[in-house]
PDB file of C-alpha atoms in Angstrom:
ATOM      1  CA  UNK A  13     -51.982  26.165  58.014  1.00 49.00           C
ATOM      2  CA  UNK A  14     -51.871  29.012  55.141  1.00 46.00           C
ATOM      3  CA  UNK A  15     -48.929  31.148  55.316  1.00 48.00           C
ATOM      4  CA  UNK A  16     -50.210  34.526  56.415  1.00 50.00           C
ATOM      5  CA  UNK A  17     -49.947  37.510  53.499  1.00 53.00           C
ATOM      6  CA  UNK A  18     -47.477  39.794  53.036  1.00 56.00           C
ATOM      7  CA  UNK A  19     -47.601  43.468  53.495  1.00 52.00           C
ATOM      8  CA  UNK A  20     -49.306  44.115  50.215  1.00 48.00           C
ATOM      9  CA  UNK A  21     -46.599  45.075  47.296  1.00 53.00           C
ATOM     10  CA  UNK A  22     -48.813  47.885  45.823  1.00 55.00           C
ATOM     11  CA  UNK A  23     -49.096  50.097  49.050  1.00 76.00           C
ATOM     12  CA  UNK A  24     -45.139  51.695  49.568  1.00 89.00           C
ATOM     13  CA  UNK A  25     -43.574  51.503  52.878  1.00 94.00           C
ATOM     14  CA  UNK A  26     -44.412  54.667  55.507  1.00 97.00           C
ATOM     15  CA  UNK A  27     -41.532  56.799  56.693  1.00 97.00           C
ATOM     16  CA  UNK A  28     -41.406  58.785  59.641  1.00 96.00           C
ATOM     17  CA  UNK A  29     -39.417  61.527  59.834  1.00 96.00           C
ATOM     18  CA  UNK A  30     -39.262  63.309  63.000  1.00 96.00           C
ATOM     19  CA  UNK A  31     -38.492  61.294  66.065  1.00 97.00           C
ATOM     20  CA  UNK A  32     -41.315  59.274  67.976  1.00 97.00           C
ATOM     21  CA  UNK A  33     -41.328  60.305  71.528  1.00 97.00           C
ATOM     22  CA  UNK A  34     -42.505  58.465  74.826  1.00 97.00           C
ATOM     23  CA  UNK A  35     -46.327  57.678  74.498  1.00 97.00           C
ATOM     24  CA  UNK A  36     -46.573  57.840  70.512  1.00 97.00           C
ATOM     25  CA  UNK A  37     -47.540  55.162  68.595  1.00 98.00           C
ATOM     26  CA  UNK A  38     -46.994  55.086  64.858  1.00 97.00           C
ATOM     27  CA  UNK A  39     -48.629  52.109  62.707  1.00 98.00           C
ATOM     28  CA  UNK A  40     -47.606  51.309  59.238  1.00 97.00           C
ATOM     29  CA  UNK A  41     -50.541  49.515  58.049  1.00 96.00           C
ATOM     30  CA  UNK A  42     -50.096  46.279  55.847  1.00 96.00           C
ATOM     31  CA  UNK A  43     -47.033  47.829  54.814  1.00 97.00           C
ATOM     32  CA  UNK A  44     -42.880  48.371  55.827  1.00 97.00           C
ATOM     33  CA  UNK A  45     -42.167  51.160  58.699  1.00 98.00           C
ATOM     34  CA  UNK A  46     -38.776  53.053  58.211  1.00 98.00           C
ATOM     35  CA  UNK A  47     -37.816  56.029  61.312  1.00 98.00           C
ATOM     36  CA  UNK A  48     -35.412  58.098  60.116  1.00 97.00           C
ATOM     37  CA  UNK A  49     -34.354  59.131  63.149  1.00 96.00           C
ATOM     38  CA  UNK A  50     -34.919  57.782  67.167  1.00 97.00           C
ATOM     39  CA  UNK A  51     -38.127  56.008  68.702  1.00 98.00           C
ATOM     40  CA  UNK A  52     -38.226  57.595  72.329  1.00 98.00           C
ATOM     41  CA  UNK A  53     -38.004  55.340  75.263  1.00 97.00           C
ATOM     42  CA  UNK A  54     -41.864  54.503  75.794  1.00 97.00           C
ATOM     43  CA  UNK A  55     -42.958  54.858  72.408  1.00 98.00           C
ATOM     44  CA  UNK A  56     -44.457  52.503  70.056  1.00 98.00           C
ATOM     45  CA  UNK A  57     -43.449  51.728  66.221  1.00 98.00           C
ATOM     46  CA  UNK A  58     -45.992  48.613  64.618  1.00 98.00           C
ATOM     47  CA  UNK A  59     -45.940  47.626  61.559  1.00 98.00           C
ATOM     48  CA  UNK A  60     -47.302  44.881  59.445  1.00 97.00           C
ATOM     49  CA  UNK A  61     -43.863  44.631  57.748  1.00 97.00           C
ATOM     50  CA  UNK A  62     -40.582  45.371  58.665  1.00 98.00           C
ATOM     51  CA  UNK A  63     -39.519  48.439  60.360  1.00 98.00           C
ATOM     52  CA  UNK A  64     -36.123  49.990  59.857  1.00 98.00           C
ATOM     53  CA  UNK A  65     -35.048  52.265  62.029  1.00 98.00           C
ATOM     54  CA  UNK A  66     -31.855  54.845  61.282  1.00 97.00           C
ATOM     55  CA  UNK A  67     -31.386  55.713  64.919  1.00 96.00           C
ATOM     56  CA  UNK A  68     -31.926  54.728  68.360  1.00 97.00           C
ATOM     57  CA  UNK A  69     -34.519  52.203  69.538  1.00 98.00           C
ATOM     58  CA  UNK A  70     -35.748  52.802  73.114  1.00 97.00           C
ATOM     59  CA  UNK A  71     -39.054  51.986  72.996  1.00 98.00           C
ATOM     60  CA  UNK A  72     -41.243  49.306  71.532  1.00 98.00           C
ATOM     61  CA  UNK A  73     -40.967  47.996  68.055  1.00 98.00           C
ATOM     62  CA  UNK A  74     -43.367  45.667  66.939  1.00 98.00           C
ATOM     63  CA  UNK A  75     -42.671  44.019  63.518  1.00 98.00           C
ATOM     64  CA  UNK A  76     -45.299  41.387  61.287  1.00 98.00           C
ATOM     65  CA  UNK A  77     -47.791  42.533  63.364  1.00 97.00           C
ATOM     66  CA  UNK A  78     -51.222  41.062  61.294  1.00 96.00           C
ATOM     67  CA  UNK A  79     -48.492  37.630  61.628  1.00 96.00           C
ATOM     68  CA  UNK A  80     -46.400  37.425  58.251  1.00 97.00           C
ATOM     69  CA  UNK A  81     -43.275  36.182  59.931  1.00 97.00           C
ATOM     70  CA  UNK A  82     -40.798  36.999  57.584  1.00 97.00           C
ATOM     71  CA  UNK A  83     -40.828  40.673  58.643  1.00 98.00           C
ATOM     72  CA  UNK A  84     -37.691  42.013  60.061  1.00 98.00           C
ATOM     73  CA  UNK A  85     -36.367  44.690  62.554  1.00 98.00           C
ATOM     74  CA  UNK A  86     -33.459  46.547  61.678  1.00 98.00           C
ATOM     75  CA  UNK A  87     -32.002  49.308  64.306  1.00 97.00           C
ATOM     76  CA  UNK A  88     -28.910  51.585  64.362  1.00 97.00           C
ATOM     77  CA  UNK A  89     -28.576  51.757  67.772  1.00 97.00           C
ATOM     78  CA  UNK A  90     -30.430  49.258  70.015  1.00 97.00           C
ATOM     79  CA  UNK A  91     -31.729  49.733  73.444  1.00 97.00           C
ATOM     80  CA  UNK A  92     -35.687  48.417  72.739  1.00 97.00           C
ATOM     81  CA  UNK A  93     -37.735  47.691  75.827  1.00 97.00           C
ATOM     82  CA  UNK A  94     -39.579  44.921  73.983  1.00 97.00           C
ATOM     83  CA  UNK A  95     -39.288  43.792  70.135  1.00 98.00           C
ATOM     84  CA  UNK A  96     -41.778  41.695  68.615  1.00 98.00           C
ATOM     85  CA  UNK A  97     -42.157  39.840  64.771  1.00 98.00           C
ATOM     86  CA  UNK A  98     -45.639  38.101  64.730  1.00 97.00           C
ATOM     87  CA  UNK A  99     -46.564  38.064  67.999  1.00 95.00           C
ATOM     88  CA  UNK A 100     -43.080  36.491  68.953  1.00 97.00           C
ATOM     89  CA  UNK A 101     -41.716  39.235  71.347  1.00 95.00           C
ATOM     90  CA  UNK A 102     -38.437  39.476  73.962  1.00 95.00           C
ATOM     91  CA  UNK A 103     -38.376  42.408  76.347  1.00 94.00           C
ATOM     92  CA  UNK A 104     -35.150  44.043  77.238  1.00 92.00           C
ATOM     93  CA  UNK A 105     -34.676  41.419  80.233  1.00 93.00           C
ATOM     94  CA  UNK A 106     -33.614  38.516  77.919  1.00 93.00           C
ATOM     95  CA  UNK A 107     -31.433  40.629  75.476  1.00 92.00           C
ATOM     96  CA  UNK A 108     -27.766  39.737  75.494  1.00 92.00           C
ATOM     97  CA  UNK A 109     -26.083  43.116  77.045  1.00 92.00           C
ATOM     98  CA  UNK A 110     -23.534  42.663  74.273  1.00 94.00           C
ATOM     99  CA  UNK A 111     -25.903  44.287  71.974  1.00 96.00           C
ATOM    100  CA  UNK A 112     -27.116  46.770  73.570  1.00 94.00           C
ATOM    101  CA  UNK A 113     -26.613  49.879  71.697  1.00 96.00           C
ATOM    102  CA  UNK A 114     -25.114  47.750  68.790  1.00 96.00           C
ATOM    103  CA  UNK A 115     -26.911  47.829  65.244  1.00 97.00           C
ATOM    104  CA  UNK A 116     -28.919  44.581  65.301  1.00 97.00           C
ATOM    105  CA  UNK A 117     -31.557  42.865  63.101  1.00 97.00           C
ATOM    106  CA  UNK A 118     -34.374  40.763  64.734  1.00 97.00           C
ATOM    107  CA  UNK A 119     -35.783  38.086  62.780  1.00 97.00           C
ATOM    108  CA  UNK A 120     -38.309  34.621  63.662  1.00 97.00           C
ATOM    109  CA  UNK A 121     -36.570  31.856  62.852  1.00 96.00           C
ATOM    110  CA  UNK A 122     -38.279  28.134  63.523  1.00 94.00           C
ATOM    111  CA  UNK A 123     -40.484  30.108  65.621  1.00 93.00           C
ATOM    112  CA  UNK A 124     -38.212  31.793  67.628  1.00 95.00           C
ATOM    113  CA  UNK A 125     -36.852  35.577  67.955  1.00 96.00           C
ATOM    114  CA  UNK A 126     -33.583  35.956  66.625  1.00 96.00           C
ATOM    115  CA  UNK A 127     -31.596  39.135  67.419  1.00 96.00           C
ATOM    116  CA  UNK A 128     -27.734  39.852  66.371  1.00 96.00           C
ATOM    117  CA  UNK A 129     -25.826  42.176  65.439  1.00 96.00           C
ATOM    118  CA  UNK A 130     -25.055  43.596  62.304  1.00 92.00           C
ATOM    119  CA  UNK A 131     -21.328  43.443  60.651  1.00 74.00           C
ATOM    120  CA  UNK A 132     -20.089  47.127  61.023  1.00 54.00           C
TER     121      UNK A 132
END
């Protein structure tokens, strides 16, 4: 099978400012998602890169979404209730507690979603 595309190098990545609160949904189409501040416990951040977020994540974060499975998820403070890269996703069940509110990345590696924490 054909690796799928990248976000496309020409478009630069969207950045959200203000915080996402419960029942937004922000979409960073065929390109990288960076929050500069928290994504609200029943909100939604997609992206069809990576998303980067410099605060809390309590909602949803899903990263790769069109399927390029190199995207990332980076968080400052992690609490998601689901993460996903290329329709590879864990909900907040089958998180180690030891990260919770840690700085993590989430990655796919040999088809499965990777999460750990970041060296401080």
């Amino acid at each position: 099978a054909a690796a799928a595309p990248g976000p496309a190098a020409s478009q630069p990545g969207l950045v959200q400012s203000t915080p996402i609160r419960s029942g937004q949904q922000v979409y960073a189409d065929n390109r990288d998602l960076t929050v500069l501040s928290a994504v609200g416990a029943g909100a939604e951040v997609i992206a069809d890169g990576s998303i980067h977020i410099y605060g809390a994540l309590r909602g949803r974060a899903l990263a790769g979404a069109q399927g390029y499975e190199q995207a990332r998820i980076f968080c400052r403070e992690f609490h998601a209730e689901l993460v996903a890269i290329a329709g590879h996703y864990k909900v907040s069940e089958d998180v180690p507690a030891a990260l919770l509110g840690k700085p993590v990345q989430v990655w796919l590696e040999d088809g499965q979603l990777r999460i750990e924490a970041l060296d401080a």
